[in-house]
XYZ file of C-alpha atoms in Angstrom:
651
model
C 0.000 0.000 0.000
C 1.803 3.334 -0.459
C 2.323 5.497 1.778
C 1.424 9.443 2.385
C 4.782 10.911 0.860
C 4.539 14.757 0.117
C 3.996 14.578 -3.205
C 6.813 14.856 -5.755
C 9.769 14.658 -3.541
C 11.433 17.976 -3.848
C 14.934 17.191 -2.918
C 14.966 13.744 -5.200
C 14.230 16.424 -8.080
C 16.295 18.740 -7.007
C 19.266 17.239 -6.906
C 18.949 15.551 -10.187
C 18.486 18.815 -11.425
C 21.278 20.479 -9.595
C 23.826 18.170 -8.960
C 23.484 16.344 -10.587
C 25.817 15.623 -13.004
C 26.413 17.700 -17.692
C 27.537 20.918 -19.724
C 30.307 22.973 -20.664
C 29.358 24.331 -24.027
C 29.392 27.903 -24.916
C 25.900 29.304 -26.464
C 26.260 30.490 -30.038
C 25.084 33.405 -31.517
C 22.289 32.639 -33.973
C 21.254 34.391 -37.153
C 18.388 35.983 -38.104
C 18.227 34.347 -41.043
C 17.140 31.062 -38.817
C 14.437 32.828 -37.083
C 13.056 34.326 -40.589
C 12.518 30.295 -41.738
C 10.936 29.529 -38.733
C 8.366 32.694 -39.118
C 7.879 30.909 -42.522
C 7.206 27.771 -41.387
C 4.943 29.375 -39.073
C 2.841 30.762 -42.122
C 2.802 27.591 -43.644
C 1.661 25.688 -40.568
C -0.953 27.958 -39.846
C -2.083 27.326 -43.609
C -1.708 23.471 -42.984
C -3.819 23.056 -39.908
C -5.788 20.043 -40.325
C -8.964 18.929 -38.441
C -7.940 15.319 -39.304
C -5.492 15.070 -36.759
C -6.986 16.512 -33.856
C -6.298 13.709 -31.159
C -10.017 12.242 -30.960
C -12.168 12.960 -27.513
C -13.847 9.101 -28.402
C -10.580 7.265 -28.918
C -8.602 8.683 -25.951
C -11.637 7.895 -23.689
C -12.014 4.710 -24.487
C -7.986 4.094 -24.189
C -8.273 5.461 -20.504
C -11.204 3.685 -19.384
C -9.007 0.302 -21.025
C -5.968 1.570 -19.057
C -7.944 1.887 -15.815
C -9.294 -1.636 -16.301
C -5.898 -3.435 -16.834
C -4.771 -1.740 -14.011
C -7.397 -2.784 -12.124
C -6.979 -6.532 -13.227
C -3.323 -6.197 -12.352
C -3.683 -5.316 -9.051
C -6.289 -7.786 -8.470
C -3.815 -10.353 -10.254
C -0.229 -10.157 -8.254
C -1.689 -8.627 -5.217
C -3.911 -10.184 -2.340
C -7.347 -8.452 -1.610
C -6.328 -6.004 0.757
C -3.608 -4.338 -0.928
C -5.489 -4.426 -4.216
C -8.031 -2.107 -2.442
C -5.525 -0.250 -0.612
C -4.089 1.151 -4.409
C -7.564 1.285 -5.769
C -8.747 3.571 -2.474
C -5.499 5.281 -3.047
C -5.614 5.302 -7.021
C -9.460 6.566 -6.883
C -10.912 5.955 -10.359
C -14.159 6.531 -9.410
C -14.380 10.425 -9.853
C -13.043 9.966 -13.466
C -15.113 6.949 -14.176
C -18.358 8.787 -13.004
C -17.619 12.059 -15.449
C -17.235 9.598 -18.332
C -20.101 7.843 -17.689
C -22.079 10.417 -17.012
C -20.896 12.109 -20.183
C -20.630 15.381 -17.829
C -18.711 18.473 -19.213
C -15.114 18.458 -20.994
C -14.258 20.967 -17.429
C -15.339 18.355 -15.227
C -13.680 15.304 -17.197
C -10.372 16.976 -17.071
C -10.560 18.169 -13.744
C -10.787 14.640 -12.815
C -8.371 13.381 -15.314
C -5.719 15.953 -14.298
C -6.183 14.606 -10.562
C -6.228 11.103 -11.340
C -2.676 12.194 -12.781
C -1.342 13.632 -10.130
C -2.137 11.159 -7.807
C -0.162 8.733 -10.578
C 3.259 10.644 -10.236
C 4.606 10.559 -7.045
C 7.507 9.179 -4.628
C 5.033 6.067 -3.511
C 6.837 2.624 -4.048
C 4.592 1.213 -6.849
C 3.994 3.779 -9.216
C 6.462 3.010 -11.507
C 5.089 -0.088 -12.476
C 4.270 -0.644 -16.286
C 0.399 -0.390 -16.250
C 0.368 2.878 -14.382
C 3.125 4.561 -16.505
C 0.558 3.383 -19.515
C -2.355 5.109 -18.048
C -0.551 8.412 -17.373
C -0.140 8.363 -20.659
C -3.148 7.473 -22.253
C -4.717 10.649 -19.625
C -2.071 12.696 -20.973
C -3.444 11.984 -24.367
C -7.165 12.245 -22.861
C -6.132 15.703 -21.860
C -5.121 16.765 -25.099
C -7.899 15.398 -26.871
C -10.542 17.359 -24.400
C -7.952 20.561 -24.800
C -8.257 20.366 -28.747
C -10.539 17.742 -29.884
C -13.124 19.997 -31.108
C -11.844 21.540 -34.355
C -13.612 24.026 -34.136
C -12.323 25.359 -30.866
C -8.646 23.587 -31.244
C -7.773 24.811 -34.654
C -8.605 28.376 -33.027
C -6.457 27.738 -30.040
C -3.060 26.570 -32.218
C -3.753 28.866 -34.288
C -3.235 31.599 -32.018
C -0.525 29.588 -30.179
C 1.275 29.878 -33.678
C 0.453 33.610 -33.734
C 1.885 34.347 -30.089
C 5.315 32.611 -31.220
C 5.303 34.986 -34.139
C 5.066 37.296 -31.858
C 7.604 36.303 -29.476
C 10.682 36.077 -32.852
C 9.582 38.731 -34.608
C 11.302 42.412 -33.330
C 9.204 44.924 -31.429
C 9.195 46.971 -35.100
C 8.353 43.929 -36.713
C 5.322 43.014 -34.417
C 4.660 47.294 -34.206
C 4.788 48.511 -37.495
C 4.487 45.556 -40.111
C 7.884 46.352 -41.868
C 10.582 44.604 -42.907
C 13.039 44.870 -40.184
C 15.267 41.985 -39.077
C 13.450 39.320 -36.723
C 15.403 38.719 -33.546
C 18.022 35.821 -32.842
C 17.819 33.060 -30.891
C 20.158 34.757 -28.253
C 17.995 37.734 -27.646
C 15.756 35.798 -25.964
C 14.843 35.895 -22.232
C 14.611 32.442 -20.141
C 11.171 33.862 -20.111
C 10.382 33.857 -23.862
C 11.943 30.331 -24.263
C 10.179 28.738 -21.604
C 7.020 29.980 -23.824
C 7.916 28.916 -26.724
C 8.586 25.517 -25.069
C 4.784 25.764 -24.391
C 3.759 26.336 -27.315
C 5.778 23.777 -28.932
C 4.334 20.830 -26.289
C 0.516 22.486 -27.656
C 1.120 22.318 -31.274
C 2.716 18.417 -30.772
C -0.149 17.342 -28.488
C -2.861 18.427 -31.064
C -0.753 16.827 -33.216
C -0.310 19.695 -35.749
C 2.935 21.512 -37.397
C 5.543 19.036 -37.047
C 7.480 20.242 -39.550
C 7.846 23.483 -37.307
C 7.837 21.474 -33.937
C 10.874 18.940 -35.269
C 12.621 22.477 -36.368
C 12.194 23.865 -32.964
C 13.375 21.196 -30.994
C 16.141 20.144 -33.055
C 17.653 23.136 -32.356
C 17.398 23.167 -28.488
C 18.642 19.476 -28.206
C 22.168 20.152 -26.876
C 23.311 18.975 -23.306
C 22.078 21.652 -20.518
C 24.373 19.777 -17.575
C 27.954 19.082 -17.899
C 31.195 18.549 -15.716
C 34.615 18.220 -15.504
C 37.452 16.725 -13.812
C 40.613 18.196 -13.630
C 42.548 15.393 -14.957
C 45.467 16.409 -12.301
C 43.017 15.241 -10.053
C 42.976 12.200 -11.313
C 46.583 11.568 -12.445
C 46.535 12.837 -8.115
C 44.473 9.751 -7.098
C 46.487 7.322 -8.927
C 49.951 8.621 -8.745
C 52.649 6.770 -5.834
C 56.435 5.796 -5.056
C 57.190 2.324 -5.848
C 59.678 0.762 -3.099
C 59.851 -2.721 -4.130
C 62.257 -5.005 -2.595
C 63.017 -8.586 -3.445
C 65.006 -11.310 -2.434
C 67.132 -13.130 -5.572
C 67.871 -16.925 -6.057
C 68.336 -17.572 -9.422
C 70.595 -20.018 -11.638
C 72.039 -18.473 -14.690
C 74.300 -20.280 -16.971
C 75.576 -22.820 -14.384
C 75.712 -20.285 -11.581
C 73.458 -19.807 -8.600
C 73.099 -16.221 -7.905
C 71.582 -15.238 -4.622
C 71.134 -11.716 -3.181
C 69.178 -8.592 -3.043
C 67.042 -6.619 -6.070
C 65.358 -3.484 -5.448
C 62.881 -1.453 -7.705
C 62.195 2.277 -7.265
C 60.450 4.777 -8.913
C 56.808 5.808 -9.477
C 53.200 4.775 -11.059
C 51.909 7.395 -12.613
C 48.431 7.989 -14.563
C 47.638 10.153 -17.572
C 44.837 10.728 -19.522
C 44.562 10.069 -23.299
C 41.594 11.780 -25.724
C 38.772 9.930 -25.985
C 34.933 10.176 -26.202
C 32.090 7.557 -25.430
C 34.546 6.503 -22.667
C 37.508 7.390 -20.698
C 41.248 6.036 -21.387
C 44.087 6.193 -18.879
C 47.710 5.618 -19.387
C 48.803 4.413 -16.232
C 52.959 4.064 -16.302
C 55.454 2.699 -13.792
C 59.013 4.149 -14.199
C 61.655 3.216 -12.070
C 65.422 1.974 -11.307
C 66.232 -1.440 -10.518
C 69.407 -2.010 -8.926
C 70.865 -5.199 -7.179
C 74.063 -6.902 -5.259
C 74.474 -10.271 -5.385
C 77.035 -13.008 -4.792
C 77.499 -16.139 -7.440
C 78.485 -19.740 -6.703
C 80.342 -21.818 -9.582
C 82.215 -24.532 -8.186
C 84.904 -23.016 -5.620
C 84.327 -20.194 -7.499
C 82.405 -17.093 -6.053
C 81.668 -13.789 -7.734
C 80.278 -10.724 -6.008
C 78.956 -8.299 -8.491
C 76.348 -5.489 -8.583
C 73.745 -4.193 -11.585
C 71.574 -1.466 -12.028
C 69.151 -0.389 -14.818
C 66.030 0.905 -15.485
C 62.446 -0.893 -16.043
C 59.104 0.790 -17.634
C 56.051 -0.406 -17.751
C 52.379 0.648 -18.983
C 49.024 -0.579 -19.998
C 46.105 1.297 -20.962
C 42.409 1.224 -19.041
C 39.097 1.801 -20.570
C 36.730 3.016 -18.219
C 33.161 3.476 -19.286
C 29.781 3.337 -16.934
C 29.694 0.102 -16.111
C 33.350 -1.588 -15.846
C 37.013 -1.015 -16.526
C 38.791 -2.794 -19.239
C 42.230 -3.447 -19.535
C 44.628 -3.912 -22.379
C 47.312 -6.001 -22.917
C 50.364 -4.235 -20.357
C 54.022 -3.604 -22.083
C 57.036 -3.665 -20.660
C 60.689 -2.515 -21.390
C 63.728 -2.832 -18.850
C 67.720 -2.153 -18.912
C 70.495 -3.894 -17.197
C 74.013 -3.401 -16.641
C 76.106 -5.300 -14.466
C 79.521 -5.481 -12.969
C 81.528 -8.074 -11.513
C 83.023 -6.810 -7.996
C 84.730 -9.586 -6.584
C 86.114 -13.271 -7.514
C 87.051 -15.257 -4.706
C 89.602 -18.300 -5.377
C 92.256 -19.464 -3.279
C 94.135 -19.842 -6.166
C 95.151 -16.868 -8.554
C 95.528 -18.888 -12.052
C 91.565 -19.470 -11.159
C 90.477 -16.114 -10.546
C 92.458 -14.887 -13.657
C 89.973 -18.139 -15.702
C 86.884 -17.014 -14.146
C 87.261 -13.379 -14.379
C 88.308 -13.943 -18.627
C 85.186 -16.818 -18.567
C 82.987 -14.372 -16.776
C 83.641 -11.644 -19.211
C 82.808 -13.918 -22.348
C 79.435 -14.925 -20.620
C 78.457 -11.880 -19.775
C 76.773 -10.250 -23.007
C 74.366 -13.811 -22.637
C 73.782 -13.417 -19.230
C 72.579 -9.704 -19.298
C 70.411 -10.845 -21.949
C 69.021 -13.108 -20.536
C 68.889 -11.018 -16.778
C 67.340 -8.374 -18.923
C 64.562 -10.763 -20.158
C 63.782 -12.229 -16.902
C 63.523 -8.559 -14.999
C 61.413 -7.877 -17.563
C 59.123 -10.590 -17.078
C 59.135 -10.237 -14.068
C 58.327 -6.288 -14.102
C 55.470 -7.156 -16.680
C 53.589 -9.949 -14.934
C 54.103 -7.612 -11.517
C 52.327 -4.716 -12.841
C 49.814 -6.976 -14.520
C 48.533 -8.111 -11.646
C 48.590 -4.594 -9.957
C 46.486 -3.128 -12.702
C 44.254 -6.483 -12.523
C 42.755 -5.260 -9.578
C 42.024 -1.708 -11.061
C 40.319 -3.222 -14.148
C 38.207 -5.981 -12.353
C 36.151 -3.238 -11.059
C 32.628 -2.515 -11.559
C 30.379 0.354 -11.107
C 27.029 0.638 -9.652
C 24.197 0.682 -12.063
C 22.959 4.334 -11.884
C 20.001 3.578 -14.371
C 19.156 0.837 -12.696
C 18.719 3.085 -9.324
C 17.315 6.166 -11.166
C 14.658 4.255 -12.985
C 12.210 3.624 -10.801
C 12.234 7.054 -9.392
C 11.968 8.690 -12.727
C 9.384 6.564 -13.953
C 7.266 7.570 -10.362
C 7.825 11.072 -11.350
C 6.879 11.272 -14.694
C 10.614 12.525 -15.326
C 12.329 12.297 -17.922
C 15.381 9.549 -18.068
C 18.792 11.905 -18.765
C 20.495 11.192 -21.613
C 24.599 11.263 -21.385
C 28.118 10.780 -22.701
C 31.644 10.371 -21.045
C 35.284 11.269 -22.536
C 38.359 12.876 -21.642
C 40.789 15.065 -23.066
C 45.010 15.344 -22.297
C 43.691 17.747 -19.623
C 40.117 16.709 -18.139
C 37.717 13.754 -17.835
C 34.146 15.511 -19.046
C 30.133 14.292 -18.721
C 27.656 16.050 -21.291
C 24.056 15.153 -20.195
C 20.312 16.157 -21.536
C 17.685 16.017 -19.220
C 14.423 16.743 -21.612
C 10.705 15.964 -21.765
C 9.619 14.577 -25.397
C 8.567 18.131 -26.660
C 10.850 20.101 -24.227
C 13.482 22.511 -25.358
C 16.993 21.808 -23.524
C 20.180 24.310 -24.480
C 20.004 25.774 -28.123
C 24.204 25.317 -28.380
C 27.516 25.494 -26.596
C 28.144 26.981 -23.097
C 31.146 29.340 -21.708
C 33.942 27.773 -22.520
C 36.044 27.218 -18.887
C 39.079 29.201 -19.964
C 36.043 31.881 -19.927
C 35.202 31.483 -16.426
C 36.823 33.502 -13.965
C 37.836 32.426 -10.546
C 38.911 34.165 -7.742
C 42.429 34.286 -8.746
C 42.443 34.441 -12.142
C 40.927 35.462 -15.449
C 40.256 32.173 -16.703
C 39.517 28.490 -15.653
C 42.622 26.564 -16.723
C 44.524 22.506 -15.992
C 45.669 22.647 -12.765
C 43.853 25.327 -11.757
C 40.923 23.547 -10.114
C 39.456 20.012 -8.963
C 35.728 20.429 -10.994
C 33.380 22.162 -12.345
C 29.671 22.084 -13.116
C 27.828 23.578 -15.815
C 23.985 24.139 -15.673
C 21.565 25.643 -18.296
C 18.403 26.918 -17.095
C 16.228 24.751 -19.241
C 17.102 21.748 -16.492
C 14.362 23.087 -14.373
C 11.841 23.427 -17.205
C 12.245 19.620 -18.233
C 12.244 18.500 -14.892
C 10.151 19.946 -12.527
C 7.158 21.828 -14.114
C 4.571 19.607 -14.459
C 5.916 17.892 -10.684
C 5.381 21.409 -8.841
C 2.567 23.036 -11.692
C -1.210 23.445 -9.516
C 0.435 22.402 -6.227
C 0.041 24.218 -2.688
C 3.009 24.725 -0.810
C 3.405 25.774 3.253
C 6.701 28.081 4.226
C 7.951 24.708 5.975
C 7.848 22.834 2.132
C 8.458 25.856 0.552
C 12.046 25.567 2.899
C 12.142 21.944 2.228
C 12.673 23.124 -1.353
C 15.140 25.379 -0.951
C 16.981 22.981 1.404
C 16.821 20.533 -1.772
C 19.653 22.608 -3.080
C 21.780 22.032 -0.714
C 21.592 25.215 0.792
C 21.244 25.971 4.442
C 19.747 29.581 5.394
C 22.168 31.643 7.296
C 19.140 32.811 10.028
C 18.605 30.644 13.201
C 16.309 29.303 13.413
C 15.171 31.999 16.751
C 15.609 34.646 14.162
C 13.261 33.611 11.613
C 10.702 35.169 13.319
C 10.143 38.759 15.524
C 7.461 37.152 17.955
C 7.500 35.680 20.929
C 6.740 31.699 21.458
C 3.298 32.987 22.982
C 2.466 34.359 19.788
C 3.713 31.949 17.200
C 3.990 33.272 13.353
C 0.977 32.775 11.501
C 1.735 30.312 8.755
C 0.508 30.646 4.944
C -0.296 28.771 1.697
C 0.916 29.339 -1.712
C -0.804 27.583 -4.959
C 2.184 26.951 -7.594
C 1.509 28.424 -11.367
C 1.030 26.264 -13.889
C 3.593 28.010 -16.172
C 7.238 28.414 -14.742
C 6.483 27.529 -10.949
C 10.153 27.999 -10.322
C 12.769 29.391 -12.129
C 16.077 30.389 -12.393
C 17.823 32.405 -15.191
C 21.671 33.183 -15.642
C 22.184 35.991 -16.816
C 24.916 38.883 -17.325
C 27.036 37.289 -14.340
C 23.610 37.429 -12.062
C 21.431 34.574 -10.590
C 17.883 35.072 -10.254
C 16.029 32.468 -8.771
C 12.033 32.528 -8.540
C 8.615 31.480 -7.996
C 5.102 31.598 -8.925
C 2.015 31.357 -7.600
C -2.054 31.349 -8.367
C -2.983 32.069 -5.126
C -1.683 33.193 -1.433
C -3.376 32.922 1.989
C -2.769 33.286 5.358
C -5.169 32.751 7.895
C -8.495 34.147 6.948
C -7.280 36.128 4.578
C -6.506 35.098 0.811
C -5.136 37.134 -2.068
C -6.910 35.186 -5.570
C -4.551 36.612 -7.570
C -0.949 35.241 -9.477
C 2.471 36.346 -7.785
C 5.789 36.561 -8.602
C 8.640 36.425 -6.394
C 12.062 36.267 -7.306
C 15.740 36.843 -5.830
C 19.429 38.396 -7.342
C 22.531 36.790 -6.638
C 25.692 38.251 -7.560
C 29.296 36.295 -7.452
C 31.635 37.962 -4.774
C 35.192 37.162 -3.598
C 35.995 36.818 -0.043
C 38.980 37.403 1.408
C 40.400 33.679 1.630
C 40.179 33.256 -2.329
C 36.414 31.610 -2.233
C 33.921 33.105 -4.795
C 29.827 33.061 -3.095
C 27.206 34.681 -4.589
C 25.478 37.415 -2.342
C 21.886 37.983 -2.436
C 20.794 41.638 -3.209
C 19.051 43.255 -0.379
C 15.307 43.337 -1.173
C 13.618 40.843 -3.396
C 11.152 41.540 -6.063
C 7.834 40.669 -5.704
C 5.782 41.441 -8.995
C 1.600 40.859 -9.328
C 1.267 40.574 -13.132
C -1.732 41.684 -14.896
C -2.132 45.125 -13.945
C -4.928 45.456 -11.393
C -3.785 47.344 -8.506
C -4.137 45.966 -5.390
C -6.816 46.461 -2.785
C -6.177 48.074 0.739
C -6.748 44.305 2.135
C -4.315 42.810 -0.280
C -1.926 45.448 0.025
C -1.969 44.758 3.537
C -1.000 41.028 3.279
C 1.481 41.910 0.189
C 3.670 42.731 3.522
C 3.067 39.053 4.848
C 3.871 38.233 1.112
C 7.701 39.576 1.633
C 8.635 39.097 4.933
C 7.848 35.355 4.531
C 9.556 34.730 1.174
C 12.598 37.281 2.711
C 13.286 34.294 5.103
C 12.940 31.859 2.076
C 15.824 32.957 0.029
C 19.561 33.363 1.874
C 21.354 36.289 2.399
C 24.500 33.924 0.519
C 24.654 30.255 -1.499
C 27.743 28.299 -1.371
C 29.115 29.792 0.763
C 30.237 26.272 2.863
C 32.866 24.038 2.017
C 32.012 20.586 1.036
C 33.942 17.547 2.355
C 34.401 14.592 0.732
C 33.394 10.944 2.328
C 36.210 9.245 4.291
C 35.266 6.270 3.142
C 36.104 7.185 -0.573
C 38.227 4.358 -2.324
C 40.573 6.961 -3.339
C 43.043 7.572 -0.157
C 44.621 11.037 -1.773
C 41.248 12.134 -2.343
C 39.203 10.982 1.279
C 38.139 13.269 3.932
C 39.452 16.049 2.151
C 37.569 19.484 1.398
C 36.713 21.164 -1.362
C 35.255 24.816 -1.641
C 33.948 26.748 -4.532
C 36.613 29.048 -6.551
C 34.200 30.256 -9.172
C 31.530 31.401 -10.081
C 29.932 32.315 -13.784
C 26.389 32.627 -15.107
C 25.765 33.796 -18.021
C 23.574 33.133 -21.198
C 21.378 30.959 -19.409
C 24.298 28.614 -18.235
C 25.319 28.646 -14.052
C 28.749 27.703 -13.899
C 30.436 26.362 -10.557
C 34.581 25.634 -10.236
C 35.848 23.751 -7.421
C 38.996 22.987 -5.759
């Protein structure tokens, strides 16, 4: 049975769509010339519209009353009684089934369809399950059909959906005047502007009308919106130690037992080759190998000494799921020198030292080839262990989560480069819109040192495009009501602590506790945040705001600056500006009542954003399997946002 969870687990999406892990790719100017074929297409869609392929009211009805019924039948098959009518209790057809049957209004149908949704994407254990992920579906496609099934009425509402996006890339003179001037670019649009033409876009595909124009559009905003890096320093850090290897020698070599001492010392080093789909590491040992031995031949002993130098390496695949390891190499040199020869007799010595010096071209050789065996099967087994690891399935975890909350599964690539490993990943609904192009380059992205972002220079960096929150959490947070203690939830979902106690987060007394209040999330944009001209704004909307007995009906805005600053100890933060903004869109001034809670409004939502954001050093787990790298802490250097992209650096 699942449990009461609040719905759509804030910090689960959060951090997918925050931390997670992405994009460093610097946004490209567009041309107008672009934006004058899509007004084009545009003309021709609106010219194309066709009646035909309206999604049908009868069709998608019937499929959701089908999907309702195998669910039901599921439930009743692989689950005893009681928990089958602990999901249906929870699961609630009824309401839905009732309108249908009923054949009561398209308003109440979709009311309950859009409920009976809701309910379907959530953190409960259960919901990702095939047969409900089918049914969300087929209501999503209900929903359309009731939205634009009449043709009437549907072809009326694309149409002007078409007309508003002509609006949006055509110029103010343009959209004024009627002339000729040049339509705007794809970079002079606000966050705001793209997140409505993502709208539009999801309209004109769910009444399944101008494709040509919807492929266009989203074929264009299709590049990865998360991305980061590893300083590959870092990583040549992790792998890099002395080698101090000694060993005792008993050997026979051409008659002669040779026992003593051998020694190797140098280093194993780690370097990173270019590559992309995976990641490829040299990893090298270089050292000196130097021994001291004495011989036995008879009556004959020889003391003698060698030195040389041995070099191995092998190369490691590493992709998501497992290393792999190719075949090692190894190289070695050896000199030697005979020290001593001890014979009673000095007509022997003088034969062994002339026999010694005949053998001893063969007997290097042959030294050389058995050190260098030896080196080679010694670092294969070293690197053995490396490349018999495995990974944990991230998909496998992620899955079920994603599925629950209707989110969609990231797409994502590895490589490396001589200087960095990297991660591009797209996190995008079917009809969403993720970054039109490339990001700031890193070299572009100050610190709080330097100019530029460069190897060596930091540990990691993240790169974030505003369109993450647009394919993520929208239709999660769109229509639902949120108290100051979720609404800090959410903000705690960042990561973020609030710098106010929690004594100071009110100015009453514990005999007169703060009155609490309610805030209904928008439908469009319920939170935001847009990178812009090296400032942060983060923000929220909302339908409706209460408090008490008192309730303002009305839509809000509320929204907060952050600016990067450098503190003295060579961190970078951002710093919120003083006052936030809080905006009531449409005009209509407000009443002396509403004016009075607009105060309320501000205070509360004053609390809800920081004064500063990363402004804490992190510290990574002790138990990491990466000893140089353990326990140690890490703290933000830099700080860029700009053309929609947040940028974080980290060393």
């Amino acid at each position: 049975m699942p449990s009461s969870v609040f719905r759509g687990s804030l910090r689960f999406v959060f951090a997918i769509a925050f931390a997670g892990a992405s994009a460093c790719v610097n946004q490209a100017l567009v041309t107008a010339e672009e934006t004058t074929q899509w007004l084009q297409l545009i003309e021709q869609s609106k010219s194309e519209l066709d009646p035909n392929r309206l999604p049908s009211q009868e069709q998608t009805e019937a499929d959701v009353v089908a999907a309702m019924n195998a669910a039901d039948a599921f439930f009743q098959r692989v689950t005893d009684p009681t928990n089958h009518d602990a999901w249906m209790r929870f699961l609630d057809f009824g309401p839905l089934q009732s309108a249908i049957e009923g054949d009561e209004s398209v308003a109440k149908r979709g009311n309950a369809a859009v409920e009976l949704s809701q309910r379907l994407s959530g953190p409960e254990e259960g919901l990702e399950l095939s047969r409900l992920v089918a049914l969300r579906e087929s209501l999503d496609r209900y929903l359309a059909a009731l939205r634009y099934g009449n043709p009437e009425r549907g072809l009326a509402v694309i149409e002007r959906q078409l007309e508003t996006l002509a609006d949006i890339l055509s110029s103010e003179e343009n959209a004024d005047e009627q002339t000729e001037s040049t339509p705007r670019t794809l970079a002079d649009l606000s966050g705001e502007e793209v997140a409505q033409i993502e709208s539009i876009v999801e309209t004109l595909a769910a009444a399944n009308q101008a494709s040509d124009l919807v492929s266009r559009i989203t074929g264009r905003y299709s590049s990865p919106n998360l991305r980061a890096f590893v300083d590959g320093r870092v990583i040549s850090d992790a792998i890099t130690r002395p080698v101090n290897n000694p060993e005792r020698v008993n050997d026979c070599l051409l008659g002669t037992r040779i026992i003593g001492d051998a020694r190797v010392v140098g280093n194993v080093t780690g370097s990173l080759l270019p590559s992309e789909g995976n990641i490829r590491l040299l990893i090298r040992l270089d050292g000196q190998f130097s021994t001291s031995t004495k011989g036995y031949n008879g009556p004959v002993t020889l003391r003698s000494s060698g030195f040389g130098q041995v070099c191995a390496a092998r190369q490691l695949v590493i992709t998501e799921k497992r290393v792999f390891a190719g075949e090692p190499i190894a190289t070695a040199s050896l000199s030697t020198q005979i020290n001593q020869i001890n014979h009673p007799l000095k007509l022997v010595r003088k034969i062994a030292s002339k026999k010694a010096a005949e053998m001893k071209p063969q007997a290097e050789a042959i030294s050389r080839r058995k050190l260098q065996d030896r080196v080679l099967e010694g670092f294969r087994q070293q690197t053995d262990e490396e490349a018999s690891r495995t990974f944990p399935d991230l998909d496998a975890k992620m899955r079920p989560w994603l599925r629950r909350l209707d989110l969609p599964a990231p797409t994502r690539t590895i490589g490396s480069t001589t200087d960095a490993v990297h991660v591009r990943a797209t996190m995008r609904r079917p009809f969403g819109l993720s970054a039109p192009g490339e990001g700031p380059s890193l070299s572009m992205v100050r610190t709080a040192t330097s100019s530029g972002t460069y190897p060596g220079g930091y540990s990691a960096a993240i790169q974030v495009h505003e369109s993450i929150l647009n394919n993520t959490v929208m239709k999660l947070l769109a229509g639902e009501t949120f108290t100051p203690e979720k609404l800090r939830d959410l903000t705690s979902s960042f990561g973020i602590p609030s710098d106010k106690d929690a004594s100071a987060e009110t100015d009453v007394t514990d005999d007169e506790p703060a009155e609490s209040f309610e805030v209904d999330f928008s439908g469009f944009r319920p939170v935001y945040f847009e990178a812009r001209d090296q400032t942060l704004r983060i923000g929220l909307r909302g339908d409706r705001f209460a408090q008490g007995d008192r309730e303002l009906d009305r839509r809000l805005e509320v929204s907060a600056v952050y600016r990067p600053a450098i503190t003295e100890d060579g961190r970078m933060i951002l710093i919120r500006d003083e006052d936030i903004d809080l905006k009531f869109p449409g005009g209509r001034r407000l009443t002396l009542s509403q004016t009075a809670i607009k105060a309320n409004i501000e205070e509360g939502f004053d609390k809800l954003f920081p004064m500063t954001l990363l402004h804490r050093e992190w510290t990574l787990p002790s138990t990491l399997q990466l000893p140089t790298l353990a326990g140690r802490s890490a703290k933000v250097i830099g700080i860029d946002a700009q053309d929609g992209w947040l940028t974080l650096v980290v060393r």
